Every structure is written in structure tokens, then in C-alpha cells.
CSV table of C-alpha atoms in Angstrom, one decimal:
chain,number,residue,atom,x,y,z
K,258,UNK,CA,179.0,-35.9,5.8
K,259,UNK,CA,177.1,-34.7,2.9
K,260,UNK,CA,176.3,-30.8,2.3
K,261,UNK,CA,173.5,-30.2,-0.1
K,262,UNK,CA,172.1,-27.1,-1.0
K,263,UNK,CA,168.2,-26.9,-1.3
K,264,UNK,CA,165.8,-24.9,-3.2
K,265,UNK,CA,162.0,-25.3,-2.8
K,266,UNK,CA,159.1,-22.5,-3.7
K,267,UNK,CA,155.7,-22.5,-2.3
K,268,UNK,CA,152.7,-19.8,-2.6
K,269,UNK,CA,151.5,-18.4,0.6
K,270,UNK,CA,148.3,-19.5,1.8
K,271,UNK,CA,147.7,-16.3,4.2
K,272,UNK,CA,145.7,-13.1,3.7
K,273,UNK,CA,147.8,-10.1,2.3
K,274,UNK,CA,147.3,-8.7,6.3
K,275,UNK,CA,148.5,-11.7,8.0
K,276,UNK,CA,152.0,-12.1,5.6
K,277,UNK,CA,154.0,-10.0,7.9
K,278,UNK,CA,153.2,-12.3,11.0
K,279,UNK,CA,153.8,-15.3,9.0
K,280,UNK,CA,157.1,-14.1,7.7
K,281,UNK,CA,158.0,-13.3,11.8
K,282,UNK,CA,156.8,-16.3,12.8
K,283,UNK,CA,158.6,-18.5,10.0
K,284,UNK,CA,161.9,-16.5,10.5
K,285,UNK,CA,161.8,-16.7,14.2
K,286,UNK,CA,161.0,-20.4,14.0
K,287,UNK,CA,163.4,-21.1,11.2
K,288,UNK,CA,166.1,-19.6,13.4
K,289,UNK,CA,165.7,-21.5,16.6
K,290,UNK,CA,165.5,-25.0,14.8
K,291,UNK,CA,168.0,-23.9,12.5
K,292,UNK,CA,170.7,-22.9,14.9
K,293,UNK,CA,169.8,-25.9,16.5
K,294,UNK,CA,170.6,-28.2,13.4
K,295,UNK,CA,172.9,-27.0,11.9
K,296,UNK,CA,171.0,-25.2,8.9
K,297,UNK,CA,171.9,-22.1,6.8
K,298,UNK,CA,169.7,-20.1,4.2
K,299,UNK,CA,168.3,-17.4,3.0
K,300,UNK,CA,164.2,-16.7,3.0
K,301,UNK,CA,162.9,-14.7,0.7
K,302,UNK,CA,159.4,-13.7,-0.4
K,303,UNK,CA,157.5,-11.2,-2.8
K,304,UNK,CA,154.2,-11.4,-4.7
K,305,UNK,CA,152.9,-14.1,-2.8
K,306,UNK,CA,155.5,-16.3,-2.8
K,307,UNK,CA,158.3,-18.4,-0.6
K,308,UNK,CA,161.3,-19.1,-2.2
K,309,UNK,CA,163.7,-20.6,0.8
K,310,UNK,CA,167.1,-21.8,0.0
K,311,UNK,CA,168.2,-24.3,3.1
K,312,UNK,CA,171.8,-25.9,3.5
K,313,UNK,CA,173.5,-28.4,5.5
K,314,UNK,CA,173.4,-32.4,6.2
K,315,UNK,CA,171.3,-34.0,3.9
K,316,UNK,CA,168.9,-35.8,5.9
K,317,UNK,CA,168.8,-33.2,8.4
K,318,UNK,CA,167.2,-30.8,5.2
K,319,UNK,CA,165.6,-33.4,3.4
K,320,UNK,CA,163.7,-34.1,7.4
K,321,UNK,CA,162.8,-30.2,7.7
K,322,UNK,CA,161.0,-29.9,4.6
K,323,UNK,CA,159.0,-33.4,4.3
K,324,UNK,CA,158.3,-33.4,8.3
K,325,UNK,CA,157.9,-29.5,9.0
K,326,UNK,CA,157.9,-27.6,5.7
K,327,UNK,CA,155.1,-29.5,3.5
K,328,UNK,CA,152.9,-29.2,6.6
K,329,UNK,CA,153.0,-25.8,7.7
K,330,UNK,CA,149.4,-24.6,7.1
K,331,UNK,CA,150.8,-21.4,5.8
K,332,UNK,CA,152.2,-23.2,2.7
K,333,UNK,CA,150.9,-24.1,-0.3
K,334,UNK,CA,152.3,-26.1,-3.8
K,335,UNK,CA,155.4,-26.8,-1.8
K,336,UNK,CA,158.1,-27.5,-4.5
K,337,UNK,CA,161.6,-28.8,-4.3
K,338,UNK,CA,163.3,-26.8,-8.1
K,339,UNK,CA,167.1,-26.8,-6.8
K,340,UNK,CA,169.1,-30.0,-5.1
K,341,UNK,CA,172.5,-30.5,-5.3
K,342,UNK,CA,176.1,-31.3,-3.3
K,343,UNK,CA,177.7,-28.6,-2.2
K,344,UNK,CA,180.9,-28.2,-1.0
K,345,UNK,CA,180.8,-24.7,1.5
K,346,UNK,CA,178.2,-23.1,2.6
K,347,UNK,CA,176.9,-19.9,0.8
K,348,UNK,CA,174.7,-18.5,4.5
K,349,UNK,CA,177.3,-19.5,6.9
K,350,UNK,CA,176.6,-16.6,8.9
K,351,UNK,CA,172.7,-17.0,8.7
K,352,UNK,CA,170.7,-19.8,10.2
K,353,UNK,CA,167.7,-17.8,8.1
K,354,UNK,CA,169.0,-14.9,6.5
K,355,UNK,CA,165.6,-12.8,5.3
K,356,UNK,CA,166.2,-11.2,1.6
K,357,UNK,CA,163.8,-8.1,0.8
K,358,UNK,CA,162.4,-7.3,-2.7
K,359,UNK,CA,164.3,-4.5,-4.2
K,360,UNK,CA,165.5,-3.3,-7.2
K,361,UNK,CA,168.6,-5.8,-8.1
K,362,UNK,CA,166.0,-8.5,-7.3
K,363,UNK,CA,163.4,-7.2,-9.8
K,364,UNK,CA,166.1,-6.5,-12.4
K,365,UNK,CA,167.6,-10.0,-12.0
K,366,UNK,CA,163.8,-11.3,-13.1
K,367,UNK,CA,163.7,-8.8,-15.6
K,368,UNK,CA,166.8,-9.5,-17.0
K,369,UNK,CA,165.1,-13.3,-17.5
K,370,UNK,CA,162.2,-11.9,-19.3
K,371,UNK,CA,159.9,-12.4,-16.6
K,372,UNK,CA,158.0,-9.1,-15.6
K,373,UNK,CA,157.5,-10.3,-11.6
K,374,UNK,CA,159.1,-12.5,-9.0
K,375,UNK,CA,157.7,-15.9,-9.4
K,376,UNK,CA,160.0,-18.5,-8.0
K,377,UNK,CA,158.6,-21.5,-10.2
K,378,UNK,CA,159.7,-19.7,-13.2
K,379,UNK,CA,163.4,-20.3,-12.3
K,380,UNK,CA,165.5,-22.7,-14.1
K,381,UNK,CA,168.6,-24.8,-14.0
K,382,UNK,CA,170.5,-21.5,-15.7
K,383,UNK,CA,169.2,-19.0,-13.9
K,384,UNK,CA,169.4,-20.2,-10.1
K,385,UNK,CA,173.1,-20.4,-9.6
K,386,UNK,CA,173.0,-16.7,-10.7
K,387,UNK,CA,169.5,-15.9,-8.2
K,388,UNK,CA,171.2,-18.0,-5.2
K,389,UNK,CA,174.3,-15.7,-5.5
K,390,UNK,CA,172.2,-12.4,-5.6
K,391,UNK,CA,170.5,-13.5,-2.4
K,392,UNK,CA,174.1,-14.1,-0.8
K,393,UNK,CA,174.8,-10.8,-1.5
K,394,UNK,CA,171.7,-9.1,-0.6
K,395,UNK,CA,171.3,-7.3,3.0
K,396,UNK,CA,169.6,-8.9,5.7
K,397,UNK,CA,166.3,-7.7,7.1
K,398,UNK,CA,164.4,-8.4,9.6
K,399,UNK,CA,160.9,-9.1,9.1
K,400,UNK,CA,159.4,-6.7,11.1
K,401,UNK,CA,161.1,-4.1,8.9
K,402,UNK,CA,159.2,-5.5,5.5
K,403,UNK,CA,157.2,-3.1,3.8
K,404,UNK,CA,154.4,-6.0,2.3
């Protein structure tokens, strides 16, 4: 068995009135296939953008994104910026945890000298330190996302 934990970031391709439906949608599809899979994470999204961290069997991730994930019409620039072995999983109680914007998140970014969430701006020293701010954020549920 090999654990991996996954990072990718794409850019919406919906209307600022459809995201909530999308963010249902993806999180109540995420869940089902997830649960069925054996796949943890967190989804989070602000200013346009998907950031989704996924965990569990390699292949079984590595399938989701290149079979399901880069063709979901609602993504666009679909990009892998995290991959590594893991040992335990960080969303074992979540088979898609759903992180809101809020302040800690917006600090976290400001604190990196970058004035709005944009997930491609991430680097190798400042995702450990994101991925552990999502663990500890509260879950929402998307219907409850102020856009």
C-alpha cells in the first residue's frame, strides 16, 4: 500500500452565480465516490479558484484526477503543485471536508506576501504550513457558502 497526499489547483470555469451549485455538486459527488474509494481531503475554494487536497492509494488518486478531475467541464488549468508519500492521513474523518475563506485563511496568504488567495502561488515552503491550516479549519457545507 502506498498513501500519497495530493495537491492540485484549478480556476473555475463557471459564472460567479452558478459557483455555489458547482461547489454542491462537486462536494456531494466527491463524497459519494470518495467514501466509496477510500479518499480523504479537504476542498477549498475563494476568488475563483479550486485548491483540493486528496489522500489515499496512489493509483486510486492519481485515477480520480486524470479520469474524472481534468475532465469535469467546470475546471480549468487543472494543476498537480503538491505530491508526496504520506504516512497517516491528515482528513481521516472527511471523505471531502469543505474549508471556507475566513480570516486565518486570508492572514496565512498575507503572511506570504500575497494580497489574495491564489492557489498557484503556493510553494514547496508554504504548503505543509497551508495543508495544516485546512486540517484545522471547520467544515462547512456548501450550501452554507456565502460566494
Amino acid at each position: 500500500m502506498s498513501l500519497i497526499g495530493f495537491m492540485y489547483a484549478s480556476k473555475t470555469n463557471s459564472e460567479h452565480s452558478q459557483i455555489k451549485q458547482d461547489l454542491i455538486d462537486i462536494l456531494t459527488e466527491a463524497v459519494k465516490f470518495n467514501s466509496q474509494n477510500d479518499i480523504t481531503g479537504v476542498l477549498y475554494y475563494g476568488n475563483g479558484y479550486f485548491l483540493q487536497y486528496l489522500e489515499g492509494e496512489k493509483e486510486q488518486v492519481e485515477t480520480l484526477f486524470y479520469k474524472s478531475i481534468l475532465k469535469d467541464s467546470r475546471h480549468q488549468n487543472c494543476e498537480i503543485i503538491f505530491l508526496e508519500p504520506s504516512e497517516q492521513r491528515l482528513f481521516k474523518h472527511w471523505s471531502m471536508k469543505f474549508a471556507p475563506i475566513n480570516t486565518k485563511i486570508k492572514d496565512f496568504f498575507f503572511h506570504h506576501h500575497v494580497d489574495e488567495f491564489n492557489p498557484y502561488l503556493l510553494n514547496t515552503n508554504s504548503i505543509p504550513s497551508f495543508i495544516e491550516l485546512l486540517v484545522d479549519q471547520p467544515n462547512l457545507k456548501a450550501d452554507q457558502y456565502q460566494v
